[in-house]
GROMACS .gro file of C-alpha atoms in nm:
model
  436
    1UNK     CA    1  -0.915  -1.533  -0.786
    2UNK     CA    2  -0.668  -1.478  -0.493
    3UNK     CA    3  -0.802  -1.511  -0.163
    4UNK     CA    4  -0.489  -1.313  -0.047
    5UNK     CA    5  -0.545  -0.876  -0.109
    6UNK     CA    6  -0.175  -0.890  -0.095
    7UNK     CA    7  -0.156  -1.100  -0.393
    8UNK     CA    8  -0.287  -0.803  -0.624
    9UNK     CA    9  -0.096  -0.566  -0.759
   10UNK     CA   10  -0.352  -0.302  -0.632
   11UNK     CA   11  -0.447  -0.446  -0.320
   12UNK     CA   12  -0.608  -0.120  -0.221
   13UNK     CA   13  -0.783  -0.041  -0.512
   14UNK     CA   14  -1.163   0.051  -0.499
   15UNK     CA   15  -1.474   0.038  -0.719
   16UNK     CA   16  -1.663   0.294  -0.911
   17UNK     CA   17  -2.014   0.264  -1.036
   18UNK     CA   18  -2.199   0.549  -1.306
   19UNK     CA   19  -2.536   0.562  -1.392
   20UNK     CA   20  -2.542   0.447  -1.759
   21UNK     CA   21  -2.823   0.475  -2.032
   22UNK     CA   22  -2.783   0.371  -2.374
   23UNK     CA   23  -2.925   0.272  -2.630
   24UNK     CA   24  -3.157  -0.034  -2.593
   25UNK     CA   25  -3.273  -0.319  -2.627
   26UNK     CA   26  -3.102  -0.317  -2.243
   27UNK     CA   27  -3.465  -0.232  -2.100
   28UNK     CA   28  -3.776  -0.355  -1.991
   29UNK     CA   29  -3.957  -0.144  -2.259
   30UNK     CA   30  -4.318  -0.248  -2.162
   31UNK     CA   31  -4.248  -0.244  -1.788
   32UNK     CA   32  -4.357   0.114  -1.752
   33UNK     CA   33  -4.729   0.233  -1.833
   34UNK     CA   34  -4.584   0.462  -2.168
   35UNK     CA   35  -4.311   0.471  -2.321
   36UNK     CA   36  -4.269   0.822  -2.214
   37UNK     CA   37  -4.182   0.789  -1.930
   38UNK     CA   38  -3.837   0.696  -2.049
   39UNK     CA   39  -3.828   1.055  -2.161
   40UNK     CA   40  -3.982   1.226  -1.876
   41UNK     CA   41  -3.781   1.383  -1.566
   42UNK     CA   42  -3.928   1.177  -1.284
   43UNK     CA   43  -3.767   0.891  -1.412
   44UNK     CA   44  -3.421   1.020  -1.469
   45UNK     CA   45  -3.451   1.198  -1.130
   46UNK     CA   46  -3.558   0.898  -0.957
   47UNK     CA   47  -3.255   0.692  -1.116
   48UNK     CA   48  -3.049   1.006  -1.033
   49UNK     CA   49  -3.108   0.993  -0.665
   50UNK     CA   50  -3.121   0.613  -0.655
   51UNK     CA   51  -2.734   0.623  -0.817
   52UNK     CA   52  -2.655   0.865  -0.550
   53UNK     CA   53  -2.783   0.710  -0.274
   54UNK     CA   54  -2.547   0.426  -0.373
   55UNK     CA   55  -2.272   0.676  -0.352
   56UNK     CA   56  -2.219   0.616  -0.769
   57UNK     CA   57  -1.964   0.867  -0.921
   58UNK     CA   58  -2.191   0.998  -1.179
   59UNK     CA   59  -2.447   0.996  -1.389
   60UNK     CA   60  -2.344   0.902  -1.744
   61UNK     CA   61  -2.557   0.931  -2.087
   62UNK     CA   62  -2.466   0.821  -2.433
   63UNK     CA   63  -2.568   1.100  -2.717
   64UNK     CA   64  -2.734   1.018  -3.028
   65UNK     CA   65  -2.761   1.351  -3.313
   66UNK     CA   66  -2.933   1.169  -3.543
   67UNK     CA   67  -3.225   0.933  -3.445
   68UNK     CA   68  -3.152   0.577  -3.522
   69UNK     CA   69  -3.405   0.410  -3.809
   70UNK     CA   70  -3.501   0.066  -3.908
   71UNK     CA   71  -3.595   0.017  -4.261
   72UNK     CA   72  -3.629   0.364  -4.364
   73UNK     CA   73  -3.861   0.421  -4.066
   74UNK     CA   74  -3.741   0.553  -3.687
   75UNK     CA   75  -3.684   0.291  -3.480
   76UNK     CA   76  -3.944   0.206  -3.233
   77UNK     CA   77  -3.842  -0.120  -3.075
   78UNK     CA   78  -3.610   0.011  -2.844
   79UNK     CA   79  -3.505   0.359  -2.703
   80UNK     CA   80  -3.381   0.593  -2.957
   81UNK     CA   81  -3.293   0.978  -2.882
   82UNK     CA   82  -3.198   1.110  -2.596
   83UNK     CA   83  -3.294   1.475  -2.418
   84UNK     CA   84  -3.080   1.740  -2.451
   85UNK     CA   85  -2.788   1.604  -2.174
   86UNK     CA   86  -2.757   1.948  -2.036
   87UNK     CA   87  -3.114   2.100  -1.977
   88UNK     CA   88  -3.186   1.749  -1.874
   89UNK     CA   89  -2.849   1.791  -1.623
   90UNK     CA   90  -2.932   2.121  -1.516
   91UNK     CA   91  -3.258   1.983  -1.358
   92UNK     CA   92  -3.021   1.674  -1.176
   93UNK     CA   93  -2.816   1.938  -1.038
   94UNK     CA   94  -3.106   2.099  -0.864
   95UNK     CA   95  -3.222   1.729  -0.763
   96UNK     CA   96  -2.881   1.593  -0.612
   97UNK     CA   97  -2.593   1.679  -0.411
   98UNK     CA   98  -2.319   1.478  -0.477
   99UNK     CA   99  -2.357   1.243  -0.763
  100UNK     CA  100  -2.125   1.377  -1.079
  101UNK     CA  101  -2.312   1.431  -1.392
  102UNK     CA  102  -2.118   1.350  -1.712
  103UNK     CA  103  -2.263   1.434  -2.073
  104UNK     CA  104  -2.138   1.278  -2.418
  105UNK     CA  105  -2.092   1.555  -2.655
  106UNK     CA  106  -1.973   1.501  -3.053
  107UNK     CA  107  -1.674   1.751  -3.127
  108UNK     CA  108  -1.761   1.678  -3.537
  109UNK     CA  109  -2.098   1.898  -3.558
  110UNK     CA  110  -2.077   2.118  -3.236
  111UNK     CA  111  -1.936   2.479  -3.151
  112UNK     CA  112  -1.615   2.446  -2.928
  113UNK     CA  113  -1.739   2.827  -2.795
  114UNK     CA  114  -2.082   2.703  -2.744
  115UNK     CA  115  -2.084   2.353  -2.582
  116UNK     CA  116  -1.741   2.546  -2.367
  117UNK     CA  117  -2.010   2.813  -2.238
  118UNK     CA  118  -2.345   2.540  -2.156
  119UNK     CA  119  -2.083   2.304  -1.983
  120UNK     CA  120  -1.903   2.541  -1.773
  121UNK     CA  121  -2.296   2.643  -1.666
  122UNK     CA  122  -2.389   2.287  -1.582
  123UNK     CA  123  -2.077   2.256  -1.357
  124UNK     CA  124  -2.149   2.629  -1.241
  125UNK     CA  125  -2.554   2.495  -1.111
  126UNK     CA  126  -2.385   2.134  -1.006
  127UNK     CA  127  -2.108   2.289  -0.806
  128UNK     CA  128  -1.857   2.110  -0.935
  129UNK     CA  129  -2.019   1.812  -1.104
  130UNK     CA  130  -2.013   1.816  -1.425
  131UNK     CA  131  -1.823   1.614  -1.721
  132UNK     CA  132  -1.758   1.549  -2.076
  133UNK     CA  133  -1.743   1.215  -2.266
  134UNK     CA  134  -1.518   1.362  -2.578
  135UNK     CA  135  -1.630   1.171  -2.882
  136UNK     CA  136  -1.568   1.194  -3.217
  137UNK     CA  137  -1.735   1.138  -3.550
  138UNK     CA  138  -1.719   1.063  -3.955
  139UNK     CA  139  -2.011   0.921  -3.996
  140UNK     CA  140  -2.188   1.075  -4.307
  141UNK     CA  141  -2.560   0.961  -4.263
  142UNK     CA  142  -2.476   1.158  -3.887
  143UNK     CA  143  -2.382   1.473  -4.057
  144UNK     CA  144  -2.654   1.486  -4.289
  145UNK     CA  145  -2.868   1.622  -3.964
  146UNK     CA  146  -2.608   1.947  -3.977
  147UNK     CA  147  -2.580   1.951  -4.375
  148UNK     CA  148  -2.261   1.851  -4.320
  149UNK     CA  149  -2.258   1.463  -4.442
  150UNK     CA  150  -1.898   1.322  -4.472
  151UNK     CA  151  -1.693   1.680  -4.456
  152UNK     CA  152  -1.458   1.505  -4.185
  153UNK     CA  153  -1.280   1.246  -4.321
  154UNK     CA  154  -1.146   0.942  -4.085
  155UNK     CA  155  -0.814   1.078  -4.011
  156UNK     CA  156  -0.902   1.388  -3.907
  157UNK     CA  157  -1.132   1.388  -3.639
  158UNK     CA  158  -0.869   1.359  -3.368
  159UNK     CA  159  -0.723   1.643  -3.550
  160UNK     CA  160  -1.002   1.855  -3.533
  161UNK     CA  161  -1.076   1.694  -3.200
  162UNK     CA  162  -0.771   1.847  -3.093
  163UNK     CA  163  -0.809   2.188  -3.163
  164UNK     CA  164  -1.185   2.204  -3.036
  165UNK     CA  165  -1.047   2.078  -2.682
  166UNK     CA  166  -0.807   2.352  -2.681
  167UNK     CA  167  -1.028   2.615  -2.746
  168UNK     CA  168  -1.259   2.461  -2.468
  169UNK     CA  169  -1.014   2.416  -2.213
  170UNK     CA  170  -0.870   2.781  -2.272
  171UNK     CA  171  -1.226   2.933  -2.195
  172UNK     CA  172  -1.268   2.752  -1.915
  173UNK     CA  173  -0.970   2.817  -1.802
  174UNK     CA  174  -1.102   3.237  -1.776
  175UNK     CA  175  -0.914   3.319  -2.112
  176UNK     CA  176  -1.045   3.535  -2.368
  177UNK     CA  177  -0.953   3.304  -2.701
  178UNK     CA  178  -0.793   3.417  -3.021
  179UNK     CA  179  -0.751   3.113  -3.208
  180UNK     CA  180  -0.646   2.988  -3.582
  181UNK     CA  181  -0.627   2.638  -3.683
  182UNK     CA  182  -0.700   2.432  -3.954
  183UNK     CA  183  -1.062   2.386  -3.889
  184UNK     CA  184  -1.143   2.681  -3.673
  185UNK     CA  185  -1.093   3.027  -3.645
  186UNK     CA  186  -1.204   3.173  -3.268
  187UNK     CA  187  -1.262   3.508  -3.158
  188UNK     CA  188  -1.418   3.469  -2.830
  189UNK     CA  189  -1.461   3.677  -2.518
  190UNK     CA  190  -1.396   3.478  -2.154
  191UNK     CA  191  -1.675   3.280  -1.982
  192UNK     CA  192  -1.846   3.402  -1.651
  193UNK     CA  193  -1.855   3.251  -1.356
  194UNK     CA  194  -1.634   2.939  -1.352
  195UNK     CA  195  -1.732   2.601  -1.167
  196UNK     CA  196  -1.506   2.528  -0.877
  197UNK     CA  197  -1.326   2.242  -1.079
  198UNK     CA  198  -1.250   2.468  -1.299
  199UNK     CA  199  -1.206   2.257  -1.623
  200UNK     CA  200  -1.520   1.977  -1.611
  201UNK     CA  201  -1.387   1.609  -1.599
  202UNK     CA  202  -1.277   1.517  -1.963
  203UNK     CA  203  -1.398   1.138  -2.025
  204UNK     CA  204  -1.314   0.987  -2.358
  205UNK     CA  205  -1.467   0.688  -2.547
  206UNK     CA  206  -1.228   0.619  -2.874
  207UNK     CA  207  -1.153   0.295  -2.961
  208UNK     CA  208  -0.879   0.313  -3.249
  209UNK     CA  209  -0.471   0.406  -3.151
  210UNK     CA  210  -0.584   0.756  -3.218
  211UNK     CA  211  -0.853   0.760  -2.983
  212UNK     CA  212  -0.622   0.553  -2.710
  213UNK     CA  213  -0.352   0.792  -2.756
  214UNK     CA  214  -0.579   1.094  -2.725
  215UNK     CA  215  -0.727   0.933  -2.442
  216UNK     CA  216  -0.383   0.881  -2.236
  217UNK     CA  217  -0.288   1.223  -2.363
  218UNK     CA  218  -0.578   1.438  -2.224
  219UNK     CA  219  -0.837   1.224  -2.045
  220UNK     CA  220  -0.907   1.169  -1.686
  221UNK     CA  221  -1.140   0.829  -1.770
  222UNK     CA  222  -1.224   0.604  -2.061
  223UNK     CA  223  -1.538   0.442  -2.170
  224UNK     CA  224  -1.379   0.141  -2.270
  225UNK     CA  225  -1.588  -0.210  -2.474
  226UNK     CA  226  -1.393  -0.485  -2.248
  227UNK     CA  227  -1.553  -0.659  -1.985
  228UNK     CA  228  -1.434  -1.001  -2.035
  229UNK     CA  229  -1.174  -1.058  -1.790
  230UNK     CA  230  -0.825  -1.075  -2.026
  231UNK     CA  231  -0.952  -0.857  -2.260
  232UNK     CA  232  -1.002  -0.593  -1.969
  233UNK     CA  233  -0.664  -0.652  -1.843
  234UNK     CA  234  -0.524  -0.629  -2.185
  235UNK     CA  235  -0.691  -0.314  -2.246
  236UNK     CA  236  -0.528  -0.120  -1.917
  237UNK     CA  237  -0.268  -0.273  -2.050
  238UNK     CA  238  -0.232  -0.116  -2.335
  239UNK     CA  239  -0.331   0.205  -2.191
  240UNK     CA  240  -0.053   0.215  -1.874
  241UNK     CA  241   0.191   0.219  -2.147
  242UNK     CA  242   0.060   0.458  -2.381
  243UNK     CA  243   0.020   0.659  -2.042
  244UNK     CA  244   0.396   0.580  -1.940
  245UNK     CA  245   0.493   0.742  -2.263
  246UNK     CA  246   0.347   1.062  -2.184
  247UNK     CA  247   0.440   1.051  -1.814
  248UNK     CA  248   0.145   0.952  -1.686
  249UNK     CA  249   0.035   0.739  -1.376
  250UNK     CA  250  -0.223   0.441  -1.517
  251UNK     CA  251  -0.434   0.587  -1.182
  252UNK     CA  252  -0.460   0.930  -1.372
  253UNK     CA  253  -0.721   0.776  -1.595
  254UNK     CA  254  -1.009   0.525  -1.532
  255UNK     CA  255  -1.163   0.276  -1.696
  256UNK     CA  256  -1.510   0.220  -1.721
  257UNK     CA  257  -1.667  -0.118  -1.955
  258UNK     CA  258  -2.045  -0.072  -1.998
  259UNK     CA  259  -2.253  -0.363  -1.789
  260UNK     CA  260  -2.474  -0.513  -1.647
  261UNK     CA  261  -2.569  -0.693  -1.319
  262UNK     CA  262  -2.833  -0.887  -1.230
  263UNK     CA  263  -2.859  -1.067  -0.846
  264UNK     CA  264  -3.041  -1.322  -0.671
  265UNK     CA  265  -3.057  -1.469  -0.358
  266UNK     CA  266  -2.889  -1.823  -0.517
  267UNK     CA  267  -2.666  -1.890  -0.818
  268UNK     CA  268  -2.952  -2.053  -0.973
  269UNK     CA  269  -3.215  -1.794  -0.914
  270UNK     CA  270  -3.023  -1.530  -1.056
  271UNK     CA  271  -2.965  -1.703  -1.381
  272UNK     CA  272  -3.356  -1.792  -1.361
  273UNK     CA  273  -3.370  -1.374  -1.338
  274UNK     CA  274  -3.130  -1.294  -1.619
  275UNK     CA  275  -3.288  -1.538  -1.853
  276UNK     CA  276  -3.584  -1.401  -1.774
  277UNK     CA  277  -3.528  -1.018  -1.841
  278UNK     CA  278  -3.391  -1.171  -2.172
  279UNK     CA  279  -3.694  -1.290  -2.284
  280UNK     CA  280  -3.844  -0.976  -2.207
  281UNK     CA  281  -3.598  -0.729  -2.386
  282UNK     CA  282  -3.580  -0.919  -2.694
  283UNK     CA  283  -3.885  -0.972  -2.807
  284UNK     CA  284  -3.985  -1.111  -3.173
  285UNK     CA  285  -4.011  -0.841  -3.294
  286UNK     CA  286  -3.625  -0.726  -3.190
  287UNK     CA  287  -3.533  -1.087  -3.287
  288UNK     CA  288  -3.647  -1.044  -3.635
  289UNK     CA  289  -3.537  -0.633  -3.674
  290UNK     CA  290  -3.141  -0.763  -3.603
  291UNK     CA  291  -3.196  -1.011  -3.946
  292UNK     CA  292  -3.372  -0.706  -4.099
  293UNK     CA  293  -3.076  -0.497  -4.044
  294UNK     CA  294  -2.897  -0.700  -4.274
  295UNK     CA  295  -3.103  -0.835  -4.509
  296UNK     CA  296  -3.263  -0.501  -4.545
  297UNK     CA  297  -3.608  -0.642  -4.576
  298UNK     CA  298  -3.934  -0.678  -4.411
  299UNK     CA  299  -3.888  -1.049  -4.283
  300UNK     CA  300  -4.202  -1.057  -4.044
  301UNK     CA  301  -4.335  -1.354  -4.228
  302UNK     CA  302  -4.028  -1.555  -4.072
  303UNK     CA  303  -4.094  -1.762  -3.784
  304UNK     CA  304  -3.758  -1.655  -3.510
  305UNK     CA  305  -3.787  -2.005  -3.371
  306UNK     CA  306  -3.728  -2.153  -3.734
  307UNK     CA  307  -3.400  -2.107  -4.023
  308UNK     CA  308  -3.241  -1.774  -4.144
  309UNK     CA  309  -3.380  -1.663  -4.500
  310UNK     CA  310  -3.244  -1.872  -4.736
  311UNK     CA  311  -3.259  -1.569  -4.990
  312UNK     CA  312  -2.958  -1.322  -4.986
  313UNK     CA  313  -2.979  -0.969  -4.845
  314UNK     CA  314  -3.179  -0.712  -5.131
  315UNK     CA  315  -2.898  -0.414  -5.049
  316UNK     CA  316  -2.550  -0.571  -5.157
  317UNK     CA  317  -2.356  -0.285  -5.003
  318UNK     CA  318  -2.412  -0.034  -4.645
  319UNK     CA  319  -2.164   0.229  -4.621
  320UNK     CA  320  -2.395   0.402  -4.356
  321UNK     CA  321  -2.447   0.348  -4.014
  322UNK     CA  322  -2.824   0.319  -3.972
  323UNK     CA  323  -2.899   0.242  -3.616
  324UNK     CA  324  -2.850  -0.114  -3.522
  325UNK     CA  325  -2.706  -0.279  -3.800
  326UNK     CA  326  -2.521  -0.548  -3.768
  327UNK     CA  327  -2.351  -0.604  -4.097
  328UNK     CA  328  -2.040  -0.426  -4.075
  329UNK     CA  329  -2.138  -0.283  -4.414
  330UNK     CA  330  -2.103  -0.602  -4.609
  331UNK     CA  331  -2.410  -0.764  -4.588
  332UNK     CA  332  -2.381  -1.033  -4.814
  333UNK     CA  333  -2.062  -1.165  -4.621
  334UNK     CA  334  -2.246  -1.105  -4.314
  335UNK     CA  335  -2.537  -1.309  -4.387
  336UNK     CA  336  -2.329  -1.593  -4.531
  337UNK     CA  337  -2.131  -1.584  -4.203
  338UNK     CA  338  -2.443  -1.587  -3.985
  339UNK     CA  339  -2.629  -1.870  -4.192
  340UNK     CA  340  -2.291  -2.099  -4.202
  341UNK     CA  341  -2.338  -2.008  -3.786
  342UNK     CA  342  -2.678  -2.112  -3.795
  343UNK     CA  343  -2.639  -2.416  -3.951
  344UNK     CA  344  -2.285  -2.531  -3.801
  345UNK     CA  345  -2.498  -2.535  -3.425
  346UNK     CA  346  -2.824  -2.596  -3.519
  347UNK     CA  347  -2.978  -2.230  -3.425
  348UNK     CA  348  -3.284  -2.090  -3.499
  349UNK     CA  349  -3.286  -1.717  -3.602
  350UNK     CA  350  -3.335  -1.638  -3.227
  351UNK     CA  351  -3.071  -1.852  -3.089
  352UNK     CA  352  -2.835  -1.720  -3.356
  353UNK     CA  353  -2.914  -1.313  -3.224
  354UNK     CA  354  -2.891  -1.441  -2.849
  355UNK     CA  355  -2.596  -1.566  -2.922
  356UNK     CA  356  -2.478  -1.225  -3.150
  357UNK     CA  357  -2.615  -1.013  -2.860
  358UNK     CA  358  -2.517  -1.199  -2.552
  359UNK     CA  359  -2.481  -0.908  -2.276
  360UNK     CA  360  -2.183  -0.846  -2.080
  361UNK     CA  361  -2.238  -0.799  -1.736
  362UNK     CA  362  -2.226  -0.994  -1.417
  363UNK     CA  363  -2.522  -1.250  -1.303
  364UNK     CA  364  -2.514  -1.358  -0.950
  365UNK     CA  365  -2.583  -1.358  -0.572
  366UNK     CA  366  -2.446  -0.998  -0.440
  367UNK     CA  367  -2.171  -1.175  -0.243
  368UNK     CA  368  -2.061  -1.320  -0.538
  369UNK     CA  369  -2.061  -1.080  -0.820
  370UNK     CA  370  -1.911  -0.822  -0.558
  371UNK     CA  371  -1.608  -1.107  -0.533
  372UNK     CA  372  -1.531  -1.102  -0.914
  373UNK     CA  373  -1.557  -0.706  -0.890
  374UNK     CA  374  -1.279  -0.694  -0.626
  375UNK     CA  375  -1.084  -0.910  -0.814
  376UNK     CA  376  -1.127  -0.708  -1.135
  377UNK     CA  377  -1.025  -0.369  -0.957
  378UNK     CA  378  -0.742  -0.506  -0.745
  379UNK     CA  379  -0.612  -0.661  -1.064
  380UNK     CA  380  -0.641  -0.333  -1.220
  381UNK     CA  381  -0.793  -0.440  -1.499
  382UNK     CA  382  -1.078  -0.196  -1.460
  383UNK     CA  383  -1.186   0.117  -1.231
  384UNK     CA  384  -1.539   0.070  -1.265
  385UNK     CA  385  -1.840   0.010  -1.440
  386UNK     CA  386  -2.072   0.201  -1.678
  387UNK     CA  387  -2.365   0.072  -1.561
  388UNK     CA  388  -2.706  -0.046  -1.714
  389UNK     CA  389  -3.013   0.016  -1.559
  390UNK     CA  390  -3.240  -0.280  -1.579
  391UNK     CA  391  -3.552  -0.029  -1.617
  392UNK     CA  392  -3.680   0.300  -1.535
  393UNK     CA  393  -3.671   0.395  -1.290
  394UNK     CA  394  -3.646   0.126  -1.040
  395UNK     CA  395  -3.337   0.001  -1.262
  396UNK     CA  396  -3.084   0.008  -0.977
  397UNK     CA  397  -3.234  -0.049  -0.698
  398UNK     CA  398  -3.113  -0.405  -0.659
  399UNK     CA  399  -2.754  -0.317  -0.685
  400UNK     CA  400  -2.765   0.032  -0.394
  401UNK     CA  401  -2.954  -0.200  -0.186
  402UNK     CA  402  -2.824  -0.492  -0.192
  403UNK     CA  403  -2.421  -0.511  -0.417
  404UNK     CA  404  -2.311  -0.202  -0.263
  405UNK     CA  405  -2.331  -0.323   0.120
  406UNK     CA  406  -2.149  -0.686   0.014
  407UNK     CA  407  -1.861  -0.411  -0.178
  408UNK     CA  408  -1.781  -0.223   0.075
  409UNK     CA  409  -1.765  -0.530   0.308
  410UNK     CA  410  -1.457  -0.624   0.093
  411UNK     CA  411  -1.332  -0.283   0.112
  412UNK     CA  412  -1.333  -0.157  -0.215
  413UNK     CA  413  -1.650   0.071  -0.215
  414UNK     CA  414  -1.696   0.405  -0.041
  415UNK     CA  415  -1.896   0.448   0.277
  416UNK     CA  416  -1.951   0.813   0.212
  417UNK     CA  417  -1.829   1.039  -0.091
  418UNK     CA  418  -1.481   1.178  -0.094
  419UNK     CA  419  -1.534   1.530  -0.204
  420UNK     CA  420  -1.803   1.736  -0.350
  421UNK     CA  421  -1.673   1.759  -0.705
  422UNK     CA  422  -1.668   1.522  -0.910
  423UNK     CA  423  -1.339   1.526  -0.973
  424UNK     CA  424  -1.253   1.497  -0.626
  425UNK     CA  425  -1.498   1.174  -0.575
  426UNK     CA  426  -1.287   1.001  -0.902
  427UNK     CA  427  -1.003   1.041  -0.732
  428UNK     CA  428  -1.056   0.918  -0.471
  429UNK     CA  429  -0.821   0.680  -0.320
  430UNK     CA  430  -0.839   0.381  -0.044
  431UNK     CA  431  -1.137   0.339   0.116
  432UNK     CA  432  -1.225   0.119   0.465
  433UNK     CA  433  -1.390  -0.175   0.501
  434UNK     CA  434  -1.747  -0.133   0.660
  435UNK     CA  435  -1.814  -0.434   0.866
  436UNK     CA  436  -2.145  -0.543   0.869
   0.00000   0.00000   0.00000
């Protein structure tokens, strides 16, 4: 890292944190009195306001149509489901002020017309907050919730992807829509009242060339897998060209990598901290349900601190996507793979999933994980973070109280919010140092 802000080629660049919640294992499941809770809205409101008193950009929820399962049964080992991301967004917007609120929507087994209309009503109530995380879908065992398993094939969805966004963006644009495409025909009469950002933030979370291209091509931030420092870089990479192409500026779309971040007051402690909150999200139970995944078995008679089954996996073949699974829907490969793992390192079956699942985030004091994050953003290879809470709904607590001072000592967090819209606060350009 350069000690020299000149040195970067974004010297002035600055940070942006969202409120993130996935799926888990990324909490501490039994820290709250029920389970509940993790449903209820005095916990998202209290993580709300928490992210907003650390001036984060928004709130930002994953979506799950189909709840995940676990041997033929619903998962129960980690969160699984989600509320409806609007009701629930509609009561945020009565609860905040400032914080945006950003809801991941599937264009495969939605109405363009509806989700246009309850969108455009979120940012309506919000005044200006809302957003979409555009995401996209072929998974059969998915569309078997809508009676609609495997209609989409592969290459299509950005296709169909395509026209929905156009018939969404013309209504909330205040146009009455008469549309024809290959996958919808649209009569529709103009929204009501529209927000005062007119068209909500478009976010986008693809992965493949289609989804990067549709992401330079219409997005105004990507949910993006890279953390890891090259592979982050590489990834705007990749993206400033595709956005070059379409003459684009790289800053008209940011990048957000899911994480996590866990401080202490020394090096060592926070390590002590991390391993800790380890041992506490994956329990044996999760240990054993990752093997499970693959070998499509009950395996509680295995001991996780002794060998993988020596037995192969009793489903040869997964062409579903069931929830966690692990095996990339060959499962005999996978489990030959994993075992040669095993027994190349001498792992136990929960050194081998630590290992599978090892978290990406940032573990440190707040001085220094707030170093690496100014060298990350001033290197441009991201624009912020997606991030985890630790728990609900005291999950980022640590970070307002005590990251966000040590980031805008380095001048590349916010003292106050830039605008009232949330397109407005991402944005947002240079901000001052605040001297402590």
């Amino acid at each position: 890292m350069s000690s020299d802000v000149s040195d970067y080629p974004r010297p002035h660049a600055r940070l942006h944190l969202n409120a993130f919640f996935p799926f888990g294992p990324v909490y501490l499941w039994d820290e709250v009195d029920r389970p509940e809770r993790y449903y209820e809205f005095d916990g998202f409101t209290r993580l709300a306001q928490a992210a907003e008193r650390g001036l984060f950009t928004a709130v930002f929820l994953g979506d799950s149509q189909r709840l995940r399962e676990h041997l033929g049964r619903i998962t129960d080992t980690a969160v699984t489901g989600r509320p409806d991301q609007l009701v629930l967004f509609a009561h945020l917007a009565a609860t905040t002020r400032r914080i945006g609120l950003v809801a991941t929507f599937n264009t495969t087994y939605s109405d363009p017309v509806d989700l246009a209309r309850r969108i455009a009503t979120v940012d309506v109530f919000s005044q200006g907050r809302a957003g979409w995380n555009l995401v996209t879908t072929h998974n059969a065992w998915t569309g078997e919730n809508f009676r609609r398993g495997g209609y989409l094939g592969h290459a299509d969805r950005y296709r169909q992807a395509l026209e929905y966004l156009h018939v969404t963006r013309r209504l909330w644009d205040g146009e009455a829509v008469e549309f024809s495409g290959d996958f919808y025909d649209v009569a529709a009469p103009a929204l009501g009242a529209r927000g005062p950002q007119g068209r909500p933030v478009l976010f986008q979370a693809g992965e493949s060339d289609e989804g990067r291209d549709f992401a330079a091509r219409h997005a105004e931030a990507v949910f993006s897998r890279y953390l890891e420092f090259d592979a982050a870089l590489a990834f705007a990479g990749d993206l400033a060209g595709r956005l070059t192409a379409l003459g684009r500026s790289r800053d008209d779309v940011k990048i957000f990598p899911g994480a996590r971040i866990v401080l202490g007051d020394t090096a060592q402690d926070a390590q002590e901290r991390a391993a800790w909150f380890d041992r506490r999200t994956w329990t044996d139970r999760r240990v054993r349900a990752v093997l499970e995944s693959v070998w499509s078995q009950d395996l509680s008679g295995y001991d996780v601190d002794g060998p993988l089954p020596a037995g192969d996996p009793v489903v040869p073949e997964q062409t579903v996507t069931h929830g966690v699974v692990n095996s990339r829907d060959q499962p005999l490969a996978t489990a030959r793979r994993w075992r040669e793992l095993a027994s190349a390192r001498g792992w136990s079956i929960r050194q081998l999933v630590a290992h599978l699942n090892q978290s990406q985030g940032f573990v440190g004091t707040p001085a220094a994980v707030a170093d690496r994050l100014a060298h990350y953003v001033r290197s441009g290879a991201v624009d912020g973070l997606n991030l985890l809470a630790n728990g609900v709904p005291e999950g980022f607590d640590d970070v307002v109280d005590r990251l966000v001072p040590a980031l805008q000592e380095r001048g590349v967090y916010p003292a106050e919010y830039a605008g009232t819209t949330l397109r407005e606060n991402l944005r947002a350009g240079a901000v001052t140092p605040v001297r402590p």
